[in-house]
Short mmCIF file of C-alpha atoms in Angstrom, two decimals:
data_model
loop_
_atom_site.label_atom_id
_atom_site.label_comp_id
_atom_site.label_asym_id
_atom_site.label_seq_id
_atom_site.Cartn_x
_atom_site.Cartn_y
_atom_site.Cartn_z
CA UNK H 4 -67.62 -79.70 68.50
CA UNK H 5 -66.54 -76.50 69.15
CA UNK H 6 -67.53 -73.56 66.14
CA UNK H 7 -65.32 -71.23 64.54
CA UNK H 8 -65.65 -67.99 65.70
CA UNK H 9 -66.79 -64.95 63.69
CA UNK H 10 -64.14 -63.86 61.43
CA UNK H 11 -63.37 -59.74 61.92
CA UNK H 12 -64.26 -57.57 59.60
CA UNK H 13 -61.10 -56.81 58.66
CA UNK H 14 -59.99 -60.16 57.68
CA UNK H 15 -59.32 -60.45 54.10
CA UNK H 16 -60.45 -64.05 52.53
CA UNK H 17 -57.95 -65.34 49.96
CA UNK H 18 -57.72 -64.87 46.29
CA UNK H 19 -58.83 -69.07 46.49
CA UNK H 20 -59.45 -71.83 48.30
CA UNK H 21 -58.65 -75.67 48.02
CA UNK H 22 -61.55 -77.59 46.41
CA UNK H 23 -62.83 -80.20 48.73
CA UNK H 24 -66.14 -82.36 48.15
CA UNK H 25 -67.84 -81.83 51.64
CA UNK H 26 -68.88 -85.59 51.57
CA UNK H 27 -65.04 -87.12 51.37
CA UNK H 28 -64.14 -85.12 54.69
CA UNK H 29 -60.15 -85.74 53.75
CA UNK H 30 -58.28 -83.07 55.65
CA UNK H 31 -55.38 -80.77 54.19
CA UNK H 32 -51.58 -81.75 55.43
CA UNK H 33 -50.70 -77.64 54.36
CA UNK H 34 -53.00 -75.19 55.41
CA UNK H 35 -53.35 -70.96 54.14
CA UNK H 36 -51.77 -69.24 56.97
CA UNK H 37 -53.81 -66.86 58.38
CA UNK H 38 -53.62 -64.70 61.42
CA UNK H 39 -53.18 -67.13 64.74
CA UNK H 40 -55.07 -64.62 66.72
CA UNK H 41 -58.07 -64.61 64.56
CA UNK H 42 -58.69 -68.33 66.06
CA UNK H 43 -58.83 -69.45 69.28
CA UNK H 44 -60.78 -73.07 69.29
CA UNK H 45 -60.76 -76.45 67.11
CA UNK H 46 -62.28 -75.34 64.21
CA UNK H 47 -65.10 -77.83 62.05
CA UNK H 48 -65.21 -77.46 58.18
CA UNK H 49 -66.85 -74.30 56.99
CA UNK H 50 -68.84 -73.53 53.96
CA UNK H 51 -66.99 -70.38 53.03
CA UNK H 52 -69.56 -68.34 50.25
CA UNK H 53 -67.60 -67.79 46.86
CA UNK H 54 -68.72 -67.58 43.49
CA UNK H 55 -67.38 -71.59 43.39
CA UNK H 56 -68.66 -72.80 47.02
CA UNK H 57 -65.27 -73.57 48.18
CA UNK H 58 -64.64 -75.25 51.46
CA UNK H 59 -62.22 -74.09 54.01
CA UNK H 60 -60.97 -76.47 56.67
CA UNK H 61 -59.27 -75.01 59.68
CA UNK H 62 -57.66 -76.54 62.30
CA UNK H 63 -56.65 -74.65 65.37
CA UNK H 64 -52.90 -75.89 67.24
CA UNK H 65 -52.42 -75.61 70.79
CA UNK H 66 -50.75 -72.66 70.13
CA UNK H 67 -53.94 -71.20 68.44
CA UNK H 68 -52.50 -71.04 65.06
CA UNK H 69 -54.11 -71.52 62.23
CA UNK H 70 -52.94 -73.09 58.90
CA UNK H 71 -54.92 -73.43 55.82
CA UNK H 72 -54.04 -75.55 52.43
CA UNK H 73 -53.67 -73.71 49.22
CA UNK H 74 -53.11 -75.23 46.37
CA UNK H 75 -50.62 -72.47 44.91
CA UNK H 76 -48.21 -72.23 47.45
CA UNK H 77 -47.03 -76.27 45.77
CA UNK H 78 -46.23 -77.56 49.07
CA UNK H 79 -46.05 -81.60 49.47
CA UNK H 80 -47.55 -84.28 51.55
CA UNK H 81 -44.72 -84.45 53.72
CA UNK H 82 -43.98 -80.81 54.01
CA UNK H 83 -42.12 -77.74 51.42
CA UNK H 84 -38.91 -77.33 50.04
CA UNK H 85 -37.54 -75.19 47.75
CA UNK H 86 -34.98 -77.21 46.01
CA UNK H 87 -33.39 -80.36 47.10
CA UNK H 88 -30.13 -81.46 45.32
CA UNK H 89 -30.32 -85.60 45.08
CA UNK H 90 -27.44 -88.05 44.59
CA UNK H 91 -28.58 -89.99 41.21
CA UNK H 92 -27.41 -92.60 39.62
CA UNK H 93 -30.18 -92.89 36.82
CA UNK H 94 -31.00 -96.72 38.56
CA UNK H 95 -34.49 -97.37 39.73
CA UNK H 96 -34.32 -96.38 43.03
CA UNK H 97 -33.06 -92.79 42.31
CA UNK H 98 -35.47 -92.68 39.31
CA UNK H 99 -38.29 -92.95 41.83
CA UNK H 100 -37.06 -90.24 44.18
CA UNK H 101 -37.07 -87.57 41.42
CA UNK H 102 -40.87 -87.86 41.61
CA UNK H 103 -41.59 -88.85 45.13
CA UNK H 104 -39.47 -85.47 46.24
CA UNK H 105 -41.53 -83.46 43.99
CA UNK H 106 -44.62 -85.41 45.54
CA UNK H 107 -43.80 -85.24 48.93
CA UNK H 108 -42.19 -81.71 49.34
CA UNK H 109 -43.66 -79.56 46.25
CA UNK H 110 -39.73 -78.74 45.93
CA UNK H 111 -37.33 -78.80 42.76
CA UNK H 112 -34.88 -81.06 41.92
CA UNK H 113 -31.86 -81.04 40.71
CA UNK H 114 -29.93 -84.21 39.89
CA UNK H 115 -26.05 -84.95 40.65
CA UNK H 116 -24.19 -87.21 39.62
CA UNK H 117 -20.10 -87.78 40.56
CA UNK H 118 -17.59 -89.41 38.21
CA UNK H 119 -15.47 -91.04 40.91
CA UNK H 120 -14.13 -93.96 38.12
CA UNK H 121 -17.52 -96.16 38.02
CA UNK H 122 -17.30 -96.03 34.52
CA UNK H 123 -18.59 -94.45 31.14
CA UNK H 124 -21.88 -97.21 30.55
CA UNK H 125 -23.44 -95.97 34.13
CA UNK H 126 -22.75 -92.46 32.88
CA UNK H 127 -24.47 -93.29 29.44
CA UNK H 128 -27.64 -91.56 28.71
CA UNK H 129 -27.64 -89.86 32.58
CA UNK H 130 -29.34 -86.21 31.52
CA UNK H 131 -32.32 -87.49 29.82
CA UNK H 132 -33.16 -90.07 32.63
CA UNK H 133 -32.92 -87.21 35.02
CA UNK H 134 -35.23 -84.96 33.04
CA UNK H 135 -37.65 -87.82 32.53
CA UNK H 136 -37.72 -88.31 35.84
CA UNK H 137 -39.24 -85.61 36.52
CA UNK H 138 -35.79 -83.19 37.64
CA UNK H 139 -34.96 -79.75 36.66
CA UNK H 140 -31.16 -80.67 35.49
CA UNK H 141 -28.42 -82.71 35.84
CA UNK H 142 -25.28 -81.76 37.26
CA UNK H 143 -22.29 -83.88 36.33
CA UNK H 144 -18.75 -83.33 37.87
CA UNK H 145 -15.50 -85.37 37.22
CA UNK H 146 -13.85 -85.83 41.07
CA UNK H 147 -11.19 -88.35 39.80
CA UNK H 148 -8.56 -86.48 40.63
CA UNK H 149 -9.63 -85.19 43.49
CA UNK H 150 -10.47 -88.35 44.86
CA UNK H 151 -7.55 -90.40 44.40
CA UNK H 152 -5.39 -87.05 45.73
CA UNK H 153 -7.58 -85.71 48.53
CA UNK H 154 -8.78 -88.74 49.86
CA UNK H 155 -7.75 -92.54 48.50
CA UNK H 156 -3.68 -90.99 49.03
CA UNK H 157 -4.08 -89.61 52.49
CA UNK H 158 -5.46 -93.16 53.38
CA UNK H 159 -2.65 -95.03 52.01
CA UNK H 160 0.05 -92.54 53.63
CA UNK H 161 -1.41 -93.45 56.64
CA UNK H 162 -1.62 -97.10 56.06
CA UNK H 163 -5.43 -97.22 57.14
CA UNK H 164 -7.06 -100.81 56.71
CA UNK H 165 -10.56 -101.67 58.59
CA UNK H 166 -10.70 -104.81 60.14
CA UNK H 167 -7.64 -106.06 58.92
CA UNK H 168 -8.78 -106.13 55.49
CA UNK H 169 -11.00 -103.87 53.86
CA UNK H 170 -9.28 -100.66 52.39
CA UNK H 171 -12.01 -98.27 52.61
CA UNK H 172 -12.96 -97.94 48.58
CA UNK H 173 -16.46 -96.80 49.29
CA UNK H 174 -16.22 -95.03 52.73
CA UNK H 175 -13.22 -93.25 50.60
CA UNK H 176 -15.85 -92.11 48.03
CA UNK H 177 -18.89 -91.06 49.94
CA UNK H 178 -17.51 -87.77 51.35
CA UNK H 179 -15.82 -86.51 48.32
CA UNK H 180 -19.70 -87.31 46.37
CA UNK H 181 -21.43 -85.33 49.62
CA UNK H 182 -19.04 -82.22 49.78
CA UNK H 183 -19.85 -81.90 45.69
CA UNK H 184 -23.16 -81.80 46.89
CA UNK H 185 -22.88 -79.52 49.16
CA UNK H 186 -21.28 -77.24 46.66
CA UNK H 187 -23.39 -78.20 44.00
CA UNK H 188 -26.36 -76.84 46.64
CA UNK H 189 -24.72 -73.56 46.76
CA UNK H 190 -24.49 -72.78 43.38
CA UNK H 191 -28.08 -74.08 42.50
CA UNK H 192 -29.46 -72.16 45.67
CA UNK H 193 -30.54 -75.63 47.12
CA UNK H 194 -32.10 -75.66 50.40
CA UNK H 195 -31.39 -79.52 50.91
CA UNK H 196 -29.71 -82.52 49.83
CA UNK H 197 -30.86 -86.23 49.20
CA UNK H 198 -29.31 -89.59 48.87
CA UNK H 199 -30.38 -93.13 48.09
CA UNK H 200 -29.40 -95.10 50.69
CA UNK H 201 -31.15 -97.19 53.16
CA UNK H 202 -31.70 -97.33 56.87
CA UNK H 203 -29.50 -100.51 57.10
CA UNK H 204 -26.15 -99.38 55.89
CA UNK H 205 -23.22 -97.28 56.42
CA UNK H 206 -23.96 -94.67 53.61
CA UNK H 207 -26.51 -92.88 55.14
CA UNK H 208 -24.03 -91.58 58.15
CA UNK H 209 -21.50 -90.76 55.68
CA UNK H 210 -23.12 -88.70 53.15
CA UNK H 211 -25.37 -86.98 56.41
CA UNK H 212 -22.04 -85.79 59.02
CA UNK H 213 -20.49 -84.77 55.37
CA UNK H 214 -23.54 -82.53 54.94
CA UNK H 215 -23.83 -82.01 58.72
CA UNK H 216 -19.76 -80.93 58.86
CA UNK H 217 -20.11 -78.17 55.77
CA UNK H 218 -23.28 -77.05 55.81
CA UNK H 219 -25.32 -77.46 58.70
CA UNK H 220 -28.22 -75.23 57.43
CA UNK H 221 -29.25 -77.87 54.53
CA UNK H 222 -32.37 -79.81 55.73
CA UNK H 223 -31.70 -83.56 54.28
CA UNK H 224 -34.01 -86.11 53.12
CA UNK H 225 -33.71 -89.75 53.35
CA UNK H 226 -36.80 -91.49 51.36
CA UNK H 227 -35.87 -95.07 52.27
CA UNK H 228 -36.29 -94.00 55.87
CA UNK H 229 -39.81 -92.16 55.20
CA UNK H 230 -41.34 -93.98 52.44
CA UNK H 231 -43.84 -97.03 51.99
CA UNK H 232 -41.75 -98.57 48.95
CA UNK H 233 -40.21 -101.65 50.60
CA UNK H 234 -38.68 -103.41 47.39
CA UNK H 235 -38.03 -103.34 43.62
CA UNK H 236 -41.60 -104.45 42.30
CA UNK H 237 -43.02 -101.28 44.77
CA UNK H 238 -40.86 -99.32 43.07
CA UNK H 239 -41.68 -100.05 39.86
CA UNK H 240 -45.05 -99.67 40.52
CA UNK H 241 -44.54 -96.11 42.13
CA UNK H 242 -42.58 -95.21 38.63
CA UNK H 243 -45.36 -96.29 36.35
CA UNK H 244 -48.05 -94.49 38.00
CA UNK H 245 -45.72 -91.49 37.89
CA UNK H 246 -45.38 -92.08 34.49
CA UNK H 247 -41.30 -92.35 35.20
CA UNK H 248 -39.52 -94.50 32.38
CA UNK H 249 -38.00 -97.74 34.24
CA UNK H 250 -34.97 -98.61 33.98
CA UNK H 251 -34.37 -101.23 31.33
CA UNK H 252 -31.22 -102.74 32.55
CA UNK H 253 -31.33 -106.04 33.85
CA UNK H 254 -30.98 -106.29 37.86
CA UNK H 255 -27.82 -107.95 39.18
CA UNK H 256 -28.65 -110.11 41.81
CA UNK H 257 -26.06 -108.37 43.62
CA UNK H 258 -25.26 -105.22 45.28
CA UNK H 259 -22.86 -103.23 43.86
CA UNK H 260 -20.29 -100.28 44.62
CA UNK H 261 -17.75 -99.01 41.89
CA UNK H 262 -14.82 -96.31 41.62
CA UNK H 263 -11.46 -95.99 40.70
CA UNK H 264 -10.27 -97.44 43.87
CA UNK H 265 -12.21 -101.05 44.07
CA UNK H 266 -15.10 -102.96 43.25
CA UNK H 267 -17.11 -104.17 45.98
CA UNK H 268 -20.47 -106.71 45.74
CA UNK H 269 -22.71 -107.58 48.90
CA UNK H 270 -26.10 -109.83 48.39
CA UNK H 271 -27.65 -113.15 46.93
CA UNK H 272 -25.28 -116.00 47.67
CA UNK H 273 -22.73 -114.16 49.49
CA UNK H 274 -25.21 -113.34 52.00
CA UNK H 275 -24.26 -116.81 53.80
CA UNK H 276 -20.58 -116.66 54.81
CA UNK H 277 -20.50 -120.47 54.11
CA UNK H 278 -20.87 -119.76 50.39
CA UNK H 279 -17.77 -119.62 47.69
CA UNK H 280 -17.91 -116.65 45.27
CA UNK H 281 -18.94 -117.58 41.96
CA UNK H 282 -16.46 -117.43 39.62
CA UNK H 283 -18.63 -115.16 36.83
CA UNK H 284 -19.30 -112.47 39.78
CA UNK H 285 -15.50 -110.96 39.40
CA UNK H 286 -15.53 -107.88 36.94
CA UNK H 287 -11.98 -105.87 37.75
CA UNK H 288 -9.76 -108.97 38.28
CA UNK H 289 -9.20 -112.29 36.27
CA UNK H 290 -9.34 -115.45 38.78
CA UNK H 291 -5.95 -115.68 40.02
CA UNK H 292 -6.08 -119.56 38.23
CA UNK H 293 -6.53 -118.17 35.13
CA UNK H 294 -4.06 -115.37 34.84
CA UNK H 295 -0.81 -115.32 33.11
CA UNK H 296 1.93 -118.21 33.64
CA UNK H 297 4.66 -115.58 33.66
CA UNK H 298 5.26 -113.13 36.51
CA UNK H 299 5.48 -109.61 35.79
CA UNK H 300 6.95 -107.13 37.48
CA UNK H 301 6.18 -103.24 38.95
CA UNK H 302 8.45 -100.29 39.93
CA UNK H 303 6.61 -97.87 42.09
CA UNK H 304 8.12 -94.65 42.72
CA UNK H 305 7.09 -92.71 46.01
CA UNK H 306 7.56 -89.37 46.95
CA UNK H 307 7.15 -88.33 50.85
CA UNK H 308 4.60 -91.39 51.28
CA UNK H 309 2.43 -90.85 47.97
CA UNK H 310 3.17 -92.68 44.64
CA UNK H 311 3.96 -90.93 41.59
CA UNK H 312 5.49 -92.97 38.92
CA UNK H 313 4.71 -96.73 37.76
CA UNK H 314 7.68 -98.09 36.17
CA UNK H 315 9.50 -94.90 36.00
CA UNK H 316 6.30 -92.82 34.01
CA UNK H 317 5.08 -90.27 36.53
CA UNK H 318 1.34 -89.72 36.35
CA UNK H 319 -1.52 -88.01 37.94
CA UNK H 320 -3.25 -89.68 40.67
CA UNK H 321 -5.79 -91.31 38.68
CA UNK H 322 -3.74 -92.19 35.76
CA UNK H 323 -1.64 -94.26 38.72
CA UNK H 324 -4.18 -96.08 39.83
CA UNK H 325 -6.19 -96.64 36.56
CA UNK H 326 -3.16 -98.27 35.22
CA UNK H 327 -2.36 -100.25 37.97
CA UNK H 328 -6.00 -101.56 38.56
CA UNK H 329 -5.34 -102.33 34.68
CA UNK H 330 -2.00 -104.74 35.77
CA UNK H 331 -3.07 -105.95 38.60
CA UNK H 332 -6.46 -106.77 37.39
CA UNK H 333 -5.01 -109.12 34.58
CA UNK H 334 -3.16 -111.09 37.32
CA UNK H 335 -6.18 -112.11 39.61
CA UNK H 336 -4.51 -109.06 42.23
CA UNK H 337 -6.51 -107.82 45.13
CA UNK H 338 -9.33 -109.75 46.09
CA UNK H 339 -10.50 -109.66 49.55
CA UNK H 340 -13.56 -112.18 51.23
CA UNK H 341 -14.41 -110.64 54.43
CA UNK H 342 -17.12 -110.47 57.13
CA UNK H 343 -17.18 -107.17 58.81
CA UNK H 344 -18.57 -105.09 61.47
CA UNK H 345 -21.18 -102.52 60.09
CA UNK H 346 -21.23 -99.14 61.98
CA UNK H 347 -24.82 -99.65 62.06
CA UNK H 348 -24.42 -102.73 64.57
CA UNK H 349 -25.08 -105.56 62.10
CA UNK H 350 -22.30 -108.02 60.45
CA UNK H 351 -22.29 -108.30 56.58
CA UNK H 352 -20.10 -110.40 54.03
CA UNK H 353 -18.24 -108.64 51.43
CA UNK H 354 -16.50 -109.08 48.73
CA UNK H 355 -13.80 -106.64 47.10
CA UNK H 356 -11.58 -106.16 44.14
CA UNK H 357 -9.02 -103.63 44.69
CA UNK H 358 -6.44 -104.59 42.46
CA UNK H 359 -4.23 -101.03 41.99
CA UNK H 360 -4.70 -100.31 45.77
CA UNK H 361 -3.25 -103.48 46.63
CA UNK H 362 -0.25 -103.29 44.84
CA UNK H 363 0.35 -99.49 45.73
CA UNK H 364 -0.58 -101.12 49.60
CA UNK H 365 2.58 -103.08 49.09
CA UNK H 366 4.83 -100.79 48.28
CA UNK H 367 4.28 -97.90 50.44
CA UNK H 368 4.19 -99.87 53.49
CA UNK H 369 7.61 -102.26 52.13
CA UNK H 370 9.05 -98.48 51.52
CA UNK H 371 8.44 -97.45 55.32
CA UNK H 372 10.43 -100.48 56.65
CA UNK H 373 13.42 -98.49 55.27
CA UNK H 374 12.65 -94.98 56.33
CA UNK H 375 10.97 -95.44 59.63
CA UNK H 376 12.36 -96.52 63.22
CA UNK H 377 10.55 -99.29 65.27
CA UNK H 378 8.98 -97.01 67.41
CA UNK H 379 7.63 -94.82 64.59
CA UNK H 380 6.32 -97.61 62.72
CA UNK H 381 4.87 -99.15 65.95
CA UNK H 382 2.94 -95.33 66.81
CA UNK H 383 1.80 -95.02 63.32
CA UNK H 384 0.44 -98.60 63.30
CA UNK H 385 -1.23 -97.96 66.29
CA UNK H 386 -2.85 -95.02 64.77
CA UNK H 387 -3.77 -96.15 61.21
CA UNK H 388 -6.17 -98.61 63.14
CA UNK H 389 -8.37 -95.06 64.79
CA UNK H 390 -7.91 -93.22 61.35
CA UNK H 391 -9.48 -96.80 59.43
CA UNK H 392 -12.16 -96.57 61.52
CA UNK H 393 -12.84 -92.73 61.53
CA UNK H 394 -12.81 -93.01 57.95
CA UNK H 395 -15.18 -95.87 57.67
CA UNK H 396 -17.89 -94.91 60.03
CA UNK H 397 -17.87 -91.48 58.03
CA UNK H 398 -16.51 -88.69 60.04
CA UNK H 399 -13.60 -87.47 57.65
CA UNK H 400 -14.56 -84.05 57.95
CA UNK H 401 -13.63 -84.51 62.14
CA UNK H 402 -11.07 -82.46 63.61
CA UNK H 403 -9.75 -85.76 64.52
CA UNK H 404 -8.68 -87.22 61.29
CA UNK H 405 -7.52 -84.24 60.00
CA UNK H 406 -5.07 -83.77 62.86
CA UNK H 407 -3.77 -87.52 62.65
CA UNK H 408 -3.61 -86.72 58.58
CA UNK H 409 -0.79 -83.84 59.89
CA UNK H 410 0.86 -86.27 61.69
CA UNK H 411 0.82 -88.95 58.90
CA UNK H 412 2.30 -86.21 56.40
CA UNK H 413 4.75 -85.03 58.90
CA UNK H 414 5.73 -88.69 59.58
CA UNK H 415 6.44 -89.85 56.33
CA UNK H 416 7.92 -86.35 55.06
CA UNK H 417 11.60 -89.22 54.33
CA UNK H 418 9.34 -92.22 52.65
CA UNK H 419 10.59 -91.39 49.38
CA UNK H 420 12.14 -94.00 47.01
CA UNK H 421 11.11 -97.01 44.93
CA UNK H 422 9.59 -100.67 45.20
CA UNK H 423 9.90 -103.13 42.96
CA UNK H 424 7.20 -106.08 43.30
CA UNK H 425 6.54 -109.44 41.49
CA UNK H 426 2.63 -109.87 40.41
CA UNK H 427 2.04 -113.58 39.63
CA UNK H 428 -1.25 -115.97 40.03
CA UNK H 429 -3.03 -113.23 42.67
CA UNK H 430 0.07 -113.09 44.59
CA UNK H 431 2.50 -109.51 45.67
CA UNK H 432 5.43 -109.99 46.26
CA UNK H 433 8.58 -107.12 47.27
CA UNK H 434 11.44 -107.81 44.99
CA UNK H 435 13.50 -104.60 46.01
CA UNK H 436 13.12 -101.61 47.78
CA UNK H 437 15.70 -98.64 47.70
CA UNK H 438 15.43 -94.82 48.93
CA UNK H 439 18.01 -91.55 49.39
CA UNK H 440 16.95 -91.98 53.29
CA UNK H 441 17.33 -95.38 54.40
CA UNK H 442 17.92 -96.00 58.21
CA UNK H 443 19.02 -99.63 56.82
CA UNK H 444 23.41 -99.60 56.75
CA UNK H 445 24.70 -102.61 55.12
CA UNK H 446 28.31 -101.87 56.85
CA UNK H 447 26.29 -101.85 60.05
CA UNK H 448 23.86 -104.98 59.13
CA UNK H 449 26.62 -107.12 57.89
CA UNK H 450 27.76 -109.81 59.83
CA UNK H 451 31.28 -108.99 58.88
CA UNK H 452 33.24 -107.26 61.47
CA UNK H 453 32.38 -103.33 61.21
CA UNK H 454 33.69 -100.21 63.20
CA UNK H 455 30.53 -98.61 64.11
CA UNK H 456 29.09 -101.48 65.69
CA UNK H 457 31.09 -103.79 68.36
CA UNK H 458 29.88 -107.25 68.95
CA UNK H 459 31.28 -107.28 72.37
CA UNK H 460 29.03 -104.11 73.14
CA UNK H 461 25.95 -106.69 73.02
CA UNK H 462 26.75 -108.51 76.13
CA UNK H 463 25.89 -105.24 78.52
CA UNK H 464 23.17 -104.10 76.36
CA UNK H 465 21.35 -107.57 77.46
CA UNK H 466 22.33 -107.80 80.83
CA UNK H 467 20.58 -104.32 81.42
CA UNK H 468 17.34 -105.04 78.88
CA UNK H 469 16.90 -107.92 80.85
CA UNK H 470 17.71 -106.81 84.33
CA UNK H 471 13.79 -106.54 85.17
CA UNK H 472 13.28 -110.17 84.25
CA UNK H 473 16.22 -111.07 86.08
CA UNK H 474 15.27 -109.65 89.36
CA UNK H 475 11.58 -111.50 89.49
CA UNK H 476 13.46 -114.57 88.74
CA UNK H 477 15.58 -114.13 91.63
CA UNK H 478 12.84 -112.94 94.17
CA UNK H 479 10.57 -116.33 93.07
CA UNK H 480 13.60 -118.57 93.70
CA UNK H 481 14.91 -116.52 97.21
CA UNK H 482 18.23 -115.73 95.64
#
């Protein structure tokens, strides 16, 4: 091997030097970073004399610098950050990230946590979790206002369902949870972000092009995609030798995703498409066999495509939708089975209760029928099916979206009015429908006679739709 060179004279040692028993031989991941050109070949472990016999261990890049560990400078295994800022939920997973960021990059941590409707129990007891857990603070922040008005309402304007079925509750939620991170970042100094999600699912790409679209500058760490834990006992075993308190709550056997918007569960016996839903799984919505005998019925008023009252009450955005997820919940509203196409590649099975976005579904798309011509409807459609799947695969924050949400506000500037719908046994159903600008005319629709519109006129409105169709026919037969 090749030997370190003489040191100058001028070199100055440091104040100290990692301890290192010369028989384990383990090598430092950080190394004291001294002056490149002082080195210029691999370098073999050194007895360095001190009044402790410290070792120094030096190795030498290809670009001939030189790096040396120091215990002071805190750095971690994996590298050093200052201060990360990490999604928490005060579950085991997160739990175990406090300490395996502190671990891994010597950094700070700061815990956030959004109030996007999950309820009050997972919000129970958050702070001292966090701190026993090993993290500086918590940060709480109530987005359910913002949610439902920045980013649930600008979905149902534009009418945007993925795959036919799914209405987007927790691709909805992940952007408005990363931008508060972002902020939350700023304000805390942070110099990057975290999240608990796994390589196998959408969340990751979400939360990351939010933090990627904002703040490009924030380095962000993904533990499920770097560390050795592969399940819940690992984890629990990473939590007791880091002296972190588990979680005491017992584990659902499913997967779980809550807000204000929907409910949605993934896992166990839902994991083969052949299998029913059990009955006890449901937790917004009463089994549609089991609700109320008697129908009941809804008046939803909308204002330029966005609800704002519920039986003639206006309320805030969340109030709307809390109370309606309350109505429709009691009559088994809103429950969707579906297998869909992850943006990851894979299929999964899902199942969803979104019983207040259902019913507000209803309405603003019964409303549009009044206030919007074929071809408008037919564009928008078209559209709502791109801005779906923009939204689901994360990318809200894309000049993209934003320019179809102008359209989608411009578009529906006239959907204004009420709907009136019938909630019975699962089932909604448009009663009525009325609005200042309705395109429909009765004293045009009628099939009484009328002045504006002539029967007779119909007979050379055909001929000329279907001229096209009449020519091929006559070229096929040799007319």
């Amino acid at each position: 091997m090749a030997q370190l060179k003489a040191l100058p004279s001028s070199y100055s040692y440091p104040a100290t030097f990692p301890s290192v028993h010369r028989k384990e031989q383990l090598l430092h991941q950080q190394f004291w970073k001294a002056n490149p050109s002082s080195f210029k070949e691999l370098a073999t472990r050194t007895t360095v004399e001190t009044s402790k016999h410290q070792v120094i261990k030096a190795v030498v890049r290809s670009d001939a610098e030189v790096e040396i560990s120091e215990s002071k400078k805190g750095g971690g295994l994996r590298g050093k950050l200052n201060k990360v800022v990490l999604a928490y939920s005060g579950g085991l997973d997160t739990s175990v990230i406090v300490p395996w960021l502190r671990e891994n990059y010597g950094c700070d941590v700061v815990c956030f946590t959004a109030d996007v409707g999950q309820g009050i129990k997972e919000l129970d007891g958050l702070e001292a979790k966090a701190k026993a857990s090993g993290a500086s603070q918590l940060v709480v922040k109530d987005l359910r206002e913002e949610f439902v008005k920045d980013y649930i309402f600008p979905c149902l304007r534009a009418g945007a369902v993925y795959e036919r079925k799914y209405l987007l509750g927790t691709s909805m939620a992940r952007p408005v949870i990363a931008k508060a991170m972002v902020d939350v970042a700023k304000e805390v100094g942070a110099d990057a972000v975290s999240h608990g999600c796994t390589g196998k699912g959408n969340d990751q790409v979400r939360f990351e092009l939010t933090f990627f679209a904002l703040n490009p500058k924030l380095n962000v760490v993904a533990p499920w995609r770097e560390w050795d834990i592969t399940g819940r006992e690992d984890a629990i075993e990473y939590a007791k030798k880091h002296n972190v308190p588990v979680p005491v709550t017992k584990k659902s056997i499913y997967s779980r995703d809550r807000n204000l918007w929907h409910l949605s569960h993934e896992g166990d016996i839902l994991e083969d498409p052949a299998n029913e839903p059990k009955k006890d799984m449901f937790m917004m919505s009463v089994d549609p066999e089991d609700a109320p005998n008697q129908a009941e019925y809804v008046e939803i008023g909308i204002e330029a495509g966005l609800p704002v009252s519920v039986n003639g009450k206006r309320l805030s955005p969340a109030s709307l939708l809390a109370e309606l997820n309350e109505v429709g919940g009691r009559h088994g509203i809103g429950r969707i089975d579906m297998v869909e196409n992850r943006l990851v590649g894979m299929k999964s099975r899902g199942v969803y209760e979104t019983p207040g976005g259902t019913i507000l579904f209803a309405a603003v798309r019964e409303l549009e029928s009044l206030t919007l011509d074929r071809e408008t409807i037919q564009v928008k459609d078209s559209l709502a099916l791109k801005y779906a799947e923009l939204v689901y695969a994360g990318r809200w924050f894309d000049p993209l979206r934003e320019s179809m949400d102008a359209f989608m506000q411009k578009i529906t500037e006239t959907t204004t009015g009420s709907v009136t719908l019938k909630l019975y046994k699962g089932s909604v159903t448009v009663t009525g429908r009325t609005s200042p600008f309705s395109l429909y005319r009765q004293d045009i629709s009628s099939f009484e006679s009328g002045q504006i519109y002539d029967q007779a006129d119909a007979a050379g409105f055909i001929r000329l739709y279907g001229l096209p169709m009449r020519v091929r026919a006559m070229l096929e037969q040799g007319i």
